[in-house]
């Protein structure tokens, strides 16, 4: 009896103890299951986020590549159109001349596409410091288009060509004063040149040189008043000056200032020197003929805008030298202040 009673009495106790021990084990298993499920969800979320980041990064990279291709292609087309503008605007162009113009336009457009398709420049300076190159391209396009329309107006006059011709003639007469570059270009012509040819050269030289002066004035305004090139953010010297060798020796600021002075002097003197050189060379070799309208357009464009571009480069190099020197002063002042605080 006692043993049976003991069994009957103890069995509920054992059951209760068993239940007391089993309930915590179940709760632990449930908690472990929840923790494992949450870990699995976190791993899933992290993997999903990583995949989204990878996909978004690939999409951004593809967009950047497409944008770069479109930008390079647009610039190449604009350059090709600029080169072909005189041949397209003038009413009568020889077949051989048109073929040569097409080849040159394709060549320049291909070089432009290769240059701007690359991530870093190889020839073009100040590529990441707009509007340096844009300003030069706009000035070049303005001169070529105006001179082409003036030349077209001689054969097929229209209201637009007449207005541009009248305006250009006023500019040419105003720029043709003693010892001016325009007067030197007119004097460069041979003695048997007709009055019509002299007038055409005067107009073309006046327009081209006036546009070059305006280009230089606008760039100086951007540098001195608008803070070029820092107005567009940080300026990387080595990327924007791919032709500048930093390992050639000497202080970089001194070298930049020396190159700047050389470019400024050369750009200011070339409009005066080129006519004198051509006039002196005409005594030995046959002088350049300006009877062809395309020859006149490109010769006057190069004569005016090439020196202006060199002068702009000199101003830009001077500005870069000033920025480097200013950066050095800030670094030295900061280092000196930290040294005084530590002392």
CSV table of C-alpha atoms in Angstrom, one decimal, residues 67-323:
chain,number,residue,atom,x,y,z
A,67,UNK,CA,26.7,59.8,-71.6
A,68,UNK,CA,30.4,60.0,-72.4
A,69,UNK,CA,29.9,58.4,-75.8
A,70,UNK,CA,27.1,60.8,-76.6
A,71,UNK,CA,29.2,63.8,-75.4
A,72,UNK,CA,32.2,62.7,-77.5
A,73,UNK,CA,30.0,62.0,-80.5
A,74,UNK,CA,28.3,65.4,-80.3
A,75,UNK,CA,31.6,67.2,-80.1
A,76,UNK,CA,32.9,65.2,-83.1
A,77,UNK,CA,29.8,66.1,-85.2
A,78,UNK,CA,30.1,69.8,-84.2
A,79,UNK,CA,33.8,69.9,-85.2
A,80,UNK,CA,33.1,68.1,-88.6
A,81,UNK,CA,30.3,70.7,-89.3
A,82,UNK,CA,32.6,73.5,-88.4
A,83,UNK,CA,35.3,72.3,-90.8
A,84,UNK,CA,32.8,71.8,-93.6
A,85,UNK,CA,30.9,75.1,-93.0
A,86,UNK,CA,32.7,77.1,-95.8
A,87,UNK,CA,32.2,74.3,-98.3
A,88,UNK,CA,28.5,74.0,-97.3
A,89,UNK,CA,27.7,77.7,-97.3
A,90,UNK,CA,29.5,78.8,-100.5
A,91,UNK,CA,27.4,78.2,-103.5
A,92,UNK,CA,30.1,77.0,-105.9
A,93,UNK,CA,32.8,74.6,-104.6
A,94,UNK,CA,34.9,72.4,-106.9
A,95,UNK,CA,34.4,68.6,-106.5
A,96,UNK,CA,38.1,68.0,-105.6
A,97,UNK,CA,37.9,70.7,-103.0
A,98,UNK,CA,34.7,69.2,-101.5
A,99,UNK,CA,36.3,65.8,-101.3
A,100,UNK,CA,39.4,67.2,-99.5
A,101,UNK,CA,37.1,69.1,-97.1
A,102,UNK,CA,35.2,65.9,-96.3
A,103,UNK,CA,38.3,64.0,-95.6
A,104,UNK,CA,39.7,66.7,-93.3
A,105,UNK,CA,36.3,67.0,-91.5
A,106,UNK,CA,36.2,63.3,-90.8
A,107,UNK,CA,39.8,63.3,-89.6
A,108,UNK,CA,39.2,66.1,-87.2
A,109,UNK,CA,36.0,64.6,-86.0
A,110,UNK,CA,37.6,61.3,-85.4
A,111,UNK,CA,40.4,62.9,-83.4
A,112,UNK,CA,37.9,64.8,-81.3
A,113,UNK,CA,35.9,61.7,-80.6
A,114,UNK,CA,39.0,59.7,-79.5
A,115,UNK,CA,40.1,62.6,-77.3
A,116,UNK,CA,36.8,63.2,-75.5
A,117,UNK,CA,35.9,59.5,-75.3
A,118,UNK,CA,38.9,58.8,-73.2
A,119,UNK,CA,38.5,59.2,-69.4
A,120,UNK,CA,41.6,61.4,-69.2
A,121,UNK,CA,42.8,63.9,-71.8
A,122,UNK,CA,45.9,63.4,-73.9
A,123,UNK,CA,46.2,66.6,-75.9
A,124,UNK,CA,43.4,69.0,-75.1
A,125,UNK,CA,44.3,71.2,-72.2
A,126,UNK,CA,41.8,72.5,-69.6
A,127,UNK,CA,39.3,69.9,-70.6
A,128,UNK,CA,37.8,69.7,-67.1
A,129,UNK,CA,37.8,73.5,-66.7
A,130,UNK,CA,35.0,74.9,-68.7
A,131,UNK,CA,34.4,77.2,-70.5
A,132,UNK,CA,38.0,77.5,-71.7
A,133,UNK,CA,37.7,75.2,-74.8
A,134,UNK,CA,34.0,76.1,-75.3
A,135,UNK,CA,34.8,79.8,-75.6
A,136,UNK,CA,37.5,79.1,-78.2
A,137,UNK,CA,35.2,76.9,-80.2
A,138,UNK,CA,32.4,79.5,-80.1
A,139,UNK,CA,34.8,82.2,-81.3
A,140,UNK,CA,36.1,79.9,-84.1
A,141,UNK,CA,32.5,79.0,-85.2
A,142,UNK,CA,31.4,82.7,-85.1
A,143,UNK,CA,34.3,83.8,-87.3
A,144,UNK,CA,34.0,80.9,-89.8
A,145,UNK,CA,30.2,81.3,-90.1
A,146,UNK,CA,30.3,85.1,-90.5
A,147,UNK,CA,33.1,85.0,-93.1
A,148,UNK,CA,31.3,82.2,-95.0
A,149,UNK,CA,28.1,84.2,-95.1
A,150,UNK,CA,30.0,87.3,-96.3
A,151,UNK,CA,31.6,85.3,-99.1
A,152,UNK,CA,28.2,83.8,-100.1
A,153,UNK,CA,26.8,87.3,-100.2
A,154,UNK,CA,29.2,88.3,-103.0
A,155,UNK,CA,27.6,85.7,-105.3
A,156,UNK,CA,24.1,85.2,-103.9
A,157,UNK,CA,23.2,88.2,-101.8
A,158,UNK,CA,20.4,88.0,-99.3
A,159,UNK,CA,19.1,90.2,-96.5
A,160,UNK,CA,21.1,88.3,-93.9
A,161,UNK,CA,24.4,88.4,-95.9
A,162,UNK,CA,23.9,92.1,-96.7
A,163,UNK,CA,23.4,93.0,-93.0
A,164,UNK,CA,26.4,90.9,-91.9
A,165,UNK,CA,28.5,92.4,-94.7
A,166,UNK,CA,27.6,96.0,-93.8
A,167,UNK,CA,28.4,95.3,-90.1
A,168,UNK,CA,31.7,93.5,-91.0
A,169,UNK,CA,32.7,96.4,-93.3
A,170,UNK,CA,32.2,98.9,-90.5
A,171,UNK,CA,34.3,96.7,-88.2
A,172,UNK,CA,37.0,96.4,-90.8
A,173,UNK,CA,37.2,100.1,-91.4
A,174,UNK,CA,37.4,100.8,-87.7
A,175,UNK,CA,40.2,98.3,-87.2
A,176,UNK,CA,42.2,99.5,-90.2
A,177,UNK,CA,44.2,102.2,-88.5
A,178,UNK,CA,48.0,102.8,-88.8
A,179,UNK,CA,50.2,100.1,-87.3
A,180,UNK,CA,47.2,97.9,-86.5
A,181,UNK,CA,47.3,94.2,-87.3
A,182,UNK,CA,44.5,94.6,-89.8
A,183,UNK,CA,46.5,97.3,-91.7
A,184,UNK,CA,49.5,95.0,-91.7
A,185,UNK,CA,47.5,92.2,-93.2
A,186,UNK,CA,46.2,94.5,-96.0
A,187,UNK,CA,49.8,95.7,-96.6
A,188,UNK,CA,50.8,92.0,-96.9
A,189,UNK,CA,49.0,91.7,-100.2
A,190,UNK,CA,51.0,91.9,-103.4
A,191,UNK,CA,51.3,95.2,-105.3
A,192,UNK,CA,49.0,94.0,-108.1
A,193,UNK,CA,46.2,93.1,-105.8
A,194,UNK,CA,42.8,94.6,-106.8
A,195,UNK,CA,40.8,97.0,-104.7
A,196,UNK,CA,38.1,94.4,-104.3
A,197,UNK,CA,40.5,91.8,-102.9
A,198,UNK,CA,42.0,94.4,-100.5
A,199,UNK,CA,38.5,95.2,-99.3
A,200,UNK,CA,37.7,91.6,-98.8
A,201,UNK,CA,40.9,91.0,-96.8
A,202,UNK,CA,40.2,94.1,-94.7
A,203,UNK,CA,36.7,92.9,-93.8
A,204,UNK,CA,37.8,89.3,-93.0
A,205,UNK,CA,40.8,90.5,-90.9
A,206,UNK,CA,38.7,93.0,-89.0
A,207,UNK,CA,36.0,90.5,-88.2
A,208,UNK,CA,38.4,87.8,-87.1
A,209,UNK,CA,40.6,90.1,-85.0
A,210,UNK,CA,37.6,91.7,-83.3
A,211,UNK,CA,36.2,88.3,-82.4
A,212,UNK,CA,39.6,87.3,-81.0
A,213,UNK,CA,39.8,90.4,-78.8
A,214,UNK,CA,36.2,89.8,-77.5
A,215,UNK,CA,37.2,86.2,-76.7
A,216,UNK,CA,40.2,87.3,-74.7
A,217,UNK,CA,38.2,90.0,-72.9
A,218,UNK,CA,35.5,87.4,-71.9
A,219,UNK,CA,38.1,85.0,-70.6
A,220,UNK,CA,39.9,87.7,-68.6
A,221,UNK,CA,36.5,88.6,-67.1
A,222,UNK,CA,35.9,84.9,-66.2
A,223,UNK,CA,39.3,84.7,-64.5
A,224,UNK,CA,39.3,87.9,-62.6
A,225,UNK,CA,35.7,88.5,-61.7
A,226,UNK,CA,34.1,85.0,-61.7
A,227,UNK,CA,37.0,83.1,-60.2
A,228,UNK,CA,37.8,80.7,-63.0
A,229,UNK,CA,38.6,77.8,-62.7
A,230,UNK,CA,37.5,77.4,-59.1
A,231,UNK,CA,33.9,78.4,-59.8
A,232,UNK,CA,33.3,74.8,-61.1
A,233,UNK,CA,34.8,73.0,-58.0
A,234,UNK,CA,38.2,71.6,-57.4
A,235,UNK,CA,40.8,72.0,-60.1
A,236,UNK,CA,43.2,69.2,-60.9
A,237,UNK,CA,46.4,70.6,-62.4
A,238,UNK,CA,47.8,67.3,-63.9
A,239,UNK,CA,44.6,66.3,-65.6
A,240,UNK,CA,44.0,69.7,-67.1
A,241,UNK,CA,47.6,70.1,-68.2
A,242,UNK,CA,48.4,66.8,-69.9
A,243,UNK,CA,51.3,68.3,-72.0
A,244,UNK,CA,52.9,69.9,-68.9
A,245,UNK,CA,55.8,67.7,-67.6
A,246,UNK,CA,56.1,68.1,-63.8
A,247,UNK,CA,59.3,66.1,-63.6
A,248,UNK,CA,61.4,68.3,-65.8
A,249,UNK,CA,63.0,70.1,-62.8
A,250,UNK,CA,62.7,73.4,-61.1
A,251,UNK,CA,59.9,74.9,-59.1
A,252,UNK,CA,56.5,74.3,-60.7
A,253,UNK,CA,55.2,77.8,-59.9
A,254,UNK,CA,58.3,79.4,-61.6
A,255,UNK,CA,58.0,77.2,-64.6
A,256,UNK,CA,54.3,78.0,-65.0
A,257,UNK,CA,54.9,81.7,-64.7
A,258,UNK,CA,57.8,81.5,-67.3
A,259,UNK,CA,55.6,79.5,-69.7
A,260,UNK,CA,52.7,82.0,-69.1
A,261,UNK,CA,54.9,85.0,-69.9
A,262,UNK,CA,56.2,83.4,-73.0
A,263,UNK,CA,52.6,82.5,-74.2
A,264,UNK,CA,51.3,86.0,-73.4
A,265,UNK,CA,54.1,87.7,-75.3
A,266,UNK,CA,53.9,85.3,-78.2
A,267,UNK,CA,50.1,85.6,-78.5
A,268,UNK,CA,50.3,89.4,-78.4
A,269,UNK,CA,53.0,89.7,-81.0
A,270,UNK,CA,52.0,87.0,-83.5
A,271,UNK,CA,49.2,89.1,-85.2
A,272,UNK,CA,52.0,91.7,-86.0
A,273,UNK,CA,54.7,89.2,-86.8
A,274,UNK,CA,52.8,86.9,-89.2
A,275,UNK,CA,52.1,89.5,-91.9
A,276,UNK,CA,55.7,90.7,-91.7
A,277,UNK,CA,57.0,87.2,-92.1
A,278,UNK,CA,54.6,86.5,-95.0
A,279,UNK,CA,55.6,89.7,-96.7
A,280,UNK,CA,59.3,88.9,-96.3
A,281,UNK,CA,58.8,85.3,-97.5
A,282,UNK,CA,56.9,86.6,-100.6
A,283,UNK,CA,60.2,88.0,-101.9
A,284,UNK,CA,61.7,84.5,-102.0
A,285,UNK,CA,58.7,82.2,-102.7
A,286,UNK,CA,55.3,82.7,-104.4
A,287,UNK,CA,53.0,84.6,-102.0
A,288,UNK,CA,49.8,83.0,-100.7
A,289,UNK,CA,46.8,83.8,-103.0
A,290,UNK,CA,43.6,85.0,-101.4
A,291,UNK,CA,41.6,84.6,-104.6
A,292,UNK,CA,39.9,81.5,-103.2
A,293,UNK,CA,37.2,82.3,-100.6
A,294,UNK,CA,37.9,79.2,-98.5
A,295,UNK,CA,41.6,80.1,-98.4
A,296,UNK,CA,40.8,83.6,-97.3
A,297,UNK,CA,38.4,82.4,-94.6
A,298,UNK,CA,40.8,79.9,-93.0
A,299,UNK,CA,43.9,82.1,-93.3
A,300,UNK,CA,42.2,85.0,-91.5
A,301,UNK,CA,40.7,82.7,-88.9
A,302,UNK,CA,44.1,81.1,-88.1
A,303,UNK,CA,45.9,84.4,-88.2
A,304,UNK,CA,43.5,85.9,-85.6
A,305,UNK,CA,42.4,83.0,-83.3
A,306,UNK,CA,45.7,81.1,-83.0
A,307,UNK,CA,47.5,84.0,-81.3
A,308,UNK,CA,44.4,84.6,-79.2
A,309,UNK,CA,44.4,81.0,-78.1
A,310,UNK,CA,48.0,81.1,-77.2
A,311,UNK,CA,47.4,84.3,-75.2
A,312,UNK,CA,44.5,82.7,-73.4
A,313,UNK,CA,46.7,79.8,-72.5
A,314,UNK,CA,49.2,82.2,-71.0
A,315,UNK,CA,46.5,83.8,-68.9
A,316,UNK,CA,45.3,80.4,-67.7
A,317,UNK,CA,48.8,79.2,-66.8
A,318,UNK,CA,49.3,82.4,-64.8
A,319,UNK,CA,46.1,81.8,-62.9
A,320,UNK,CA,47.1,78.2,-62.2
A,321,UNK,CA,50.4,79.4,-60.8
A,322,UNK,CA,48.5,81.8,-58.5
A,323,UNK,CA,46.3,79.0,-57.3
